[in-house]
Coordinates of C-alpha atoms and ligand atoms in Angstrom, one line a residue:
M1 CA -23.9 -8.9 -9.7
I2 CA -24.3 -9.5 -13.4
L3 CA -26.1 -12.4 -15.0
L4 CA -24.8 -12.9 -18.4
L5 CA -27.4 -14.6 -20.6
K6 CA -26.7 -17.3 -23.2
T7 CA -26.8 -16.1 -26.8
G8 CA -30.2 -17.0 -28.0
A9 CA -31.6 -17.2 -24.5
G10 CA -35.0 -16.4 -26.0
A11 CA -37.8 -14.2 -24.8
K12 CA -39.5 -17.0 -22.9
G13 CA -36.4 -17.9 -21.0
K14 CA -35.8 -14.3 -20.1
E15 CA -39.3 -13.8 -19.0
L16 CA -39.1 -16.8 -16.6
L17 CA -35.8 -15.5 -15.2
E18 CA -37.2 -12.0 -14.6
K19 CA -40.3 -13.5 -13.0
K20 CA -38.1 -15.5 -10.6
L21 CA -36.0 -12.5 -9.7
R22 CA -39.1 -10.4 -9.0
S23 CA -40.4 -13.2 -6.8
F24 CA -37.2 -12.9 -4.7
G25 CA -37.8 -9.1 -4.5
I26 CA -34.5 -8.5 -6.4
V27 CA -34.1 -5.1 -8.0
F28 CA -32.6 -5.5 -11.5
R29 CA -32.3 -4.0 -14.9
T30 CA -31.5 -5.6 -18.3
E31 CA -28.7 -4.2 -20.4
K32 CA -26.8 -5.0 -23.5
L33 CA -23.1 -5.4 -22.6
R34 CA -21.1 -5.4 -25.9
G35 CA -23.8 -7.1 -27.8
R36 CA -24.6 -9.6 -25.1
E37 CA -27.7 -9.5 -23.1
A38 CA -27.2 -9.2 -19.4
V39 CA -29.3 -8.8 -16.3
V40 CA -27.7 -6.4 -13.8
L41 CA -28.8 -7.1 -10.2
E42 CA -28.8 -3.8 -8.2
C43 CA -30.1 -5.1 -5.0
Y44 CA -30.2 -8.8 -4.0
P45 CA -30.0 -10.9 -0.8
S46 CA -26.5 -11.7 0.5
D47 CA -27.1 -15.4 0.2
F48 CA -28.1 -15.1 -3.5
S49 CA -26.3 -17.7 -5.5
R50 CA -26.6 -19.8 -8.7
D51 CA -28.6 -22.4 -6.8
S52 CA -31.3 -19.8 -6.3
L53 CA -31.7 -19.7 -10.0
S54 CA -32.0 -23.4 -10.6
G55 CA -34.3 -24.0 -13.5
S56 CA -33.3 -20.7 -15.2
T57 CA -31.4 -22.2 -18.1
C58 CA -30.8 -19.0 -20.0
V59 CA -28.0 -17.8 -17.6
E60 CA -24.6 -18.6 -18.9
K61 CA -22.6 -17.0 -16.2
M62 CA -23.0 -15.1 -12.9
I63 CA -20.4 -12.4 -12.5
D64 CA -19.5 -11.6 -8.9
P65 CA -19.2 -7.8 -8.0
S66 CA -15.5 -8.1 -7.4
E67 CA -15.0 -9.3 -11.0
E68 CA -17.4 -7.0 -12.7
Y69 CA -14.7 -5.6 -14.9
F70 CA -16.5 -7.7 -17.5
L71 CA -15.7 -5.5 -20.5
A72 CA -12.1 -5.0 -19.4
S73 CA -11.4 -8.7 -18.8
L74 CA -9.0 -10.7 -20.8
E75 CA -11.8 -13.3 -21.2
R76 CA -13.6 -11.0 -23.4
K77 CA -10.9 -9.9 -25.9
P78 CA -7.4 -10.7 -26.8
R79 CA -4.9 -8.0 -25.8
W80 CA -4.6 -5.1 -28.2
R81 CA -2.0 -5.6 -31.0
R82 CA -2.3 -2.2 -32.5
F83 CA -3.6 0.8 -30.6
G84 CA -4.9 4.0 -32.2
L85 CA -3.2 6.8 -30.4
G86 CA -5.1 9.5 -32.2
A87 CA -4.2 11.8 -35.1
G88 CA -3.9 8.7 -37.3
R89 CA -1.0 7.3 -35.3
T90 CA -0.8 3.7 -34.3
W91 CA 1.1 2.1 -31.5
K92 CA 2.2 -1.4 -32.2
I93 CA 2.1 -3.1 -28.8
G94 CA 5.5 -4.6 -28.1
E95 CA 7.2 -1.4 -29.1
L96 CA 7.9 0.6 -26.0
L97 CA 5.7 3.7 -26.0
I98 CA 7.4 6.7 -24.5
A99 CA 5.4 9.7 -23.2
A100 CA 7.5 12.3 -21.6
G101 CA 7.4 16.0 -20.7
P102 CA 7.1 18.3 -17.8
C103 CA 4.6 17.7 -14.9
A104 CA 3.0 21.0 -15.9
V105 CA 3.2 23.2 -19.0
E106 CA 4.9 26.3 -17.8
G107 CA 5.7 28.3 -20.9
E108 CA 6.6 28.1 -24.5
K109 CA 10.4 28.2 -24.2
S110 CA 10.8 25.4 -21.6
L111 CA 8.3 23.2 -23.3
E112 CA 10.1 23.6 -26.6
E113 CA 13.4 22.4 -25.2
T114 CA 11.7 19.3 -23.7
A115 CA 9.7 18.6 -26.8
Q116 CA 12.9 18.5 -28.9
A117 CA 14.4 16.0 -26.4
V118 CA 11.3 13.8 -26.4
K119 CA 11.3 13.6 -30.2
A120 CA 15.0 13.0 -30.5
A121 CA 14.8 10.2 -27.9
G122 CA 12.1 8.4 -30.0
G123 CA 9.2 9.5 -27.7
R124 CA 5.8 9.7 -29.4
I125 CA 3.9 11.7 -26.8
L126 CA 4.5 15.0 -25.2
R127 CA 2.9 15.0 -21.7
G128 CA 2.2 18.1 -19.6
G129 CA -0.6 19.3 -17.4
S130 CA -2.4 22.6 -17.8
F131 CA -5.1 21.7 -15.3
K132 CA -3.1 20.4 -12.4
P133 CA -4.4 18.4 -9.4
R134 CA -2.3 19.9 -6.6
T135 CA -2.5 18.8 -3.0
S136 CA -2.4 22.4 -1.8
P137 CA -4.8 25.0 -3.2
Y138 CA -1.9 27.5 -2.9
S139 CA 0.4 25.6 -5.3
F140 CA 0.7 26.3 -9.0
Q141 CA -2.6 25.1 -10.6
G142 CA -1.5 25.1 -14.2
L143 CA -1.8 27.6 -17.0
G144 CA -5.3 26.4 -18.0
E145 CA -6.4 27.1 -21.6
E146 CA -3.2 29.1 -22.3
G147 CA -1.2 26.1 -21.4
L148 CA -3.3 23.9 -23.7
K149 CA -2.4 26.1 -26.7
I150 CA 1.3 26.2 -25.9
H151 CA 1.2 22.4 -25.5
R152 CA -0.6 21.9 -28.8
K153 CA 1.9 24.1 -30.7
A154 CA 4.9 22.4 -29.2
A155 CA 3.5 18.9 -29.9
D156 CA 2.8 19.9 -33.5
R157 CA 6.2 21.4 -34.2
H158 CA 7.8 18.1 -33.4
G159 CA 5.2 15.7 -34.7
L160 CA 4.3 14.5 -31.2
L161 CA 1.0 13.6 -29.7
M162 CA -0.5 15.8 -27.0
L163 CA -1.4 14.2 -23.7
T164 CA -2.8 16.3 -20.9
E165 CA -4.8 15.8 -17.8
V166 CA -8.5 16.4 -17.5
L167 CA -9.5 17.2 -14.0
D168 CA -13.2 17.9 -14.2
R169 CA -16.2 17.4 -16.4
L170 CA -16.4 21.1 -16.7
D171 CA -13.0 21.3 -18.5
L172 CA -13.6 18.2 -20.6
K173 CA -14.7 20.0 -23.8
K174 CA -11.8 22.4 -23.7
V175 CA -9.3 19.6 -23.3
Y176 CA -11.0 17.2 -25.7
D177 CA -11.1 19.7 -28.5
I178 CA -7.4 20.3 -28.5
A179 CA -5.6 17.3 -27.1
D180 CA -4.9 13.9 -28.7
M181 CA -5.1 11.9 -25.5
M182 CA -6.6 12.6 -22.1
Q183 CA -5.1 11.7 -18.8
V184 CA -7.1 10.8 -15.7
G185 CA -4.9 11.3 -12.7
S186 CA -4.5 9.1 -9.7
R187 CA -6.7 11.3 -7.5
N188 CA -9.5 11.2 -10.1
M189 CA -9.5 7.5 -10.9
Q190 CA -12.8 7.1 -9.2
N191 CA -14.4 10.3 -10.5
F192 CA -17.2 8.3 -11.9
P193 CA -19.1 11.2 -13.6
L194 CA -15.9 12.1 -15.5
L195 CA -15.2 8.5 -16.4
R196 CA -18.7 8.2 -17.8
E197 CA -18.3 11.2 -20.0
L198 CA -14.9 9.9 -21.3
G199 CA -16.7 6.7 -22.2
K200 CA -18.8 8.7 -24.7
L201 CA -15.8 10.1 -26.5
E202 CA -13.4 8.6 -29.0
K203 CA -10.0 9.8 -28.0
P204 CA -7.7 7.6 -25.9
V205 CA -7.7 7.9 -22.2
L206 CA -4.7 7.2 -20.0
L207 CA -6.1 6.1 -16.7
K208 CA -3.8 6.2 -13.7
R209 CA -4.2 3.9 -10.8
G210 CA -5.3 5.7 -7.6
F211 CA -2.4 5.5 -5.1
G212 CA -4.7 3.9 -2.6
S213 CA -6.7 1.7 -5.1
T214 CA -6.6 -2.0 -5.8
R215 CA -6.0 -3.5 -9.2
E216 CA -9.7 -4.5 -9.3
E217 CA -10.7 -0.9 -8.6
L218 CA -8.5 0.2 -11.5
L219 CA -10.2 -2.2 -13.8
L220 CA -13.6 -1.2 -12.6
A221 CA -12.7 2.4 -13.3
A222 CA -11.7 1.4 -16.8
E223 CA -15.0 -0.5 -17.1
Y224 CA -16.9 2.8 -16.7
I225 CA -15.1 4.2 -19.8
L226 CA -15.5 1.0 -21.8
K227 CA -19.2 0.7 -20.9
G228 CA -19.8 4.0 -22.7
G229 CA -18.2 2.6 -25.8
N230 CA -14.7 4.1 -25.7
E231 CA -12.3 1.2 -25.9
K232 CA -9.2 3.3 -26.1
V233 CA -8.0 3.0 -22.5
I234 CA -4.4 2.7 -21.4
L235 CA -3.8 1.8 -17.8
C236 CA -1.0 3.3 -15.9
E237 CA 0.8 2.1 -12.7
R238 CA 2.2 5.2 -11.0
G239 CA 2.9 3.8 -7.5
V240 CA 0.8 3.2 -4.5
R241 CA 1.2 4.5 -1.0
G242 CA 3.6 2.8 1.4
F243 CA 4.9 3.5 4.8
N244 CA 8.1 5.4 4.0
P245 CA 8.3 9.1 3.7
A246 CA 11.2 8.9 1.3
G247 CA 10.8 7.2 -2.1
K248 CA 7.4 8.8 -2.6
H249 CA 5.4 5.7 -3.6
I250 CA 5.8 2.0 -4.2
L251 CA 5.8 1.2 -7.9
D252 CA 3.7 -2.0 -8.0
L253 CA 5.7 -4.0 -10.4
A254 CA 3.8 -7.2 -9.7
S255 CA 0.6 -5.5 -10.7
I256 CA 2.1 -4.7 -14.2
A257 CA 2.6 -8.4 -14.7
L258 CA -0.7 -9.4 -13.1
L259 CA -2.8 -6.9 -15.0
K260 CA -1.5 -8.4 -18.2
E261 CA -3.2 -11.6 -17.2
M262 CA -6.4 -9.9 -16.3
T263 CA -7.1 -7.4 -19.1
W264 CA -6.6 -6.7 -22.7
L265 CA -5.9 -3.1 -22.1
P266 CA -2.3 -1.9 -22.5
I267 CA -0.4 -1.2 -19.3
I268 CA 2.3 1.5 -19.0
A269 CA 4.2 2.7 -15.9
D270 CA 5.0 6.1 -14.5
P271 CA 8.3 5.8 -12.7
S272 CA 8.5 9.5 -11.9
H273 CA 5.6 9.8 -9.6
A274 CA 6.6 6.5 -7.9
A275 CA 10.2 7.6 -7.4
G276 CA 9.5 11.1 -6.2
E277 CA 13.3 11.8 -6.8
S278 CA 14.8 11.9 -10.2
R279 CA 17.8 9.8 -9.4
F280 CA 15.6 6.8 -8.8
V281 CA 13.6 7.2 -12.0
P282 CA 15.9 5.4 -14.5
M283 CA 16.1 2.3 -12.2
L284 CA 12.3 2.1 -11.8
A285 CA 11.7 2.7 -15.5
K286 CA 14.0 -0.2 -16.4
A287 CA 12.4 -2.4 -13.7
A288 CA 8.9 -1.6 -15.1
V289 CA 10.0 -2.6 -18.6
I290 CA 11.4 -5.9 -17.3
A291 CA 8.1 -6.5 -15.5
G292 CA 6.2 -6.1 -18.7
A293 CA 5.2 -2.4 -18.9
E294 CA 4.3 -1.6 -22.5
G295 CA 5.2 2.0 -22.2
L296 CA 6.5 4.7 -19.9
L297 CA 5.2 8.0 -18.8
M298 CA 8.0 10.2 -17.5
E299 CA 8.6 13.7 -16.2
V300 CA 11.3 15.8 -17.9
H301 CA 12.2 19.4 -17.4
P302 CA 15.0 21.6 -18.7
A303 CA 15.6 23.1 -15.3
P304 CA 14.0 20.8 -12.6
K305 CA 15.2 23.0 -9.7
S306 CA 13.0 25.8 -11.0
A307 CA 10.0 23.6 -12.1
L308 CA 6.7 24.9 -10.8
S309 CA 5.5 21.4 -9.9
D310 CA 7.1 18.0 -9.2
G311 CA 10.6 19.4 -9.8
P312 CA 12.5 16.9 -7.6
Q313 CA 11.3 13.9 -9.7
A314 CA 11.8 15.5 -13.1
M315 CA 14.8 14.3 -15.1
T316 CA 16.9 16.9 -16.9
V317 CA 16.9 16.7 -20.7
G318 CA 20.3 15.0 -20.5
E319 CA 19.3 12.4 -18.0
F320 CA 16.3 11.6 -20.1
R321 CA 18.3 11.2 -23.3
K322 CA 20.7 8.8 -21.4
L323 CA 17.8 6.8 -20.1
A324 CA 16.1 6.5 -23.5
R325 CA 19.3 5.1 -24.9
E326 CA 19.7 2.6 -22.1
L327 CA 16.1 1.5 -22.4
K328 CA 16.7 0.3 -25.9
D329 CA 19.0 -2.4 -24.4
I330 CA 16.5 -3.2 -21.7
V331 CA 13.8 -3.7 -24.3
R332 CA 16.1 -6.0 -26.2
L333 CA 16.9 -7.9 -23.0
S334 CA 13.4 -8.3 -21.8
S335 CA 11.3 -10.7 -23.8
R336 CA 9.0 -8.1 -25.1
K337 CA 6.8 -10.5 -27.0
D338 CA 5.6 -12.2 -23.7
G339 CA 2.1 -11.2 -23.1
A340 CA 2.0 -8.5 -25.8
G341 CA -0.4 -8.9 -28.6
K342 CA -1.2 -12.6 -27.9
Ligands
PEP401 C1 0.9 13.8 -13.2 O1 1.0 13.0 -14.1 O2 1.6 14.9 -13.2 C2 0.1 13.5 -12.0 C3 -0.4 14.5 -11.3 O3 0.1 12.2 -11.7 P1 -0.7 11.4 -10.6 O4 -2.2 11.6 -10.9 O5 -0.3 10.0 -10.9 O6 -0.3 11.9 -9.3
MN402 MN1 3.5 15.4 -11.9

C-alpha cells in the first residue's frame, strides 16, 4: 500500500505519521514518486485502513495494492500526444503506428524483402526477434547478435526503426546498443529484474501483456519501468489464453478500450499472435483499430510456409500490403480522435 503525502506535508507531519506507523509495527519505507513524497507500506495488518491513521493529516491518498500502478495511471498524466520513438522520430498519437516484420530475423535476403514492404505500406518500425522465446528448447532460438546486425542494416536501408525482443538482462546491453526500441514479450511481462533494468534506460519499451495476465498486472509491470524513470512505454495487447485450441488466443478488444481509460501510455495490438493463423489477422487488426488501438504489431514473411518461427500466422508481403491499404479506410471510419491525446 502507498500513502501519498500532501505537497508541503512538512517534516513534523511526516514524523508523526512515521511514529504512528511504527507503533502499529508496520514495515515501511519513504520514497519519492515522481516528485511526490510517498510512504510505501511493505508489511501491514490486513485490517489496516484510513481510519487507523486518523489524525495524520499529511496523507492525501491511500493507494490500494490493486491500484498501485500509480505512475502509469491516467490520474497522473494526460495521454501522450507525441511519443519519441527513438532516432529522433516522433509518433503523433492518433496516427496509426505500424510495426511489422518477421517473427524472427532469419537472414539478410528475406528481411530485405519484408523491410521494403513495410516501408512501402507506410510502416515505421521493422520488427524481428534475434533472441527468441520459444516454447520448446529444440525450436529455432534466433540468430542472436548476427541477427541484430542484419536487422539494423535492413532498418537503416529503409529508414525504419528497429524493434527487437530482449529476453534476458544478460542480453540487454547487446540489444540496447543496436536497437531503437526493445520488446518485452508476453512470457517476460513479469520478469521484474529485466523490467527494472529497462526502467534505467532511455529507449522505448514495447511491453506485451502476458497471455495469462490481467490488465492490472500489465499496468503494474509498466510501473516497474516507469519507476526507474523511463516513461517511454508502449503497451501491447497480444491475446490471452482461452479454451479453444484453434484461434490461438483471444484478442482482448475490451481491454484496449478500457486501458485507455486507465493509463496515459499508448496501446497497440498484435493481431498475429492472437490469431495464430494468417487468414484471421486482417479481421483482428481492423477490429483492434476500431476498439481504439493506437498502433499494430504484425508478423510478415516473404515465404510463411518456410518461416523458422510462427509461420502459420505470418502474412505474405502481398497480404500485408492489402491490409495496410484497407486499414487506411478503417482509420478514417473509426473516430481516431476519441481517447487519443486528450
Ligand atoms: C513475438 O512478438 O514474436 C512474440 C514472441 O510475441 P509474444 O511474446 O506476444 O508471444
Ligand atoms: Mn512471433
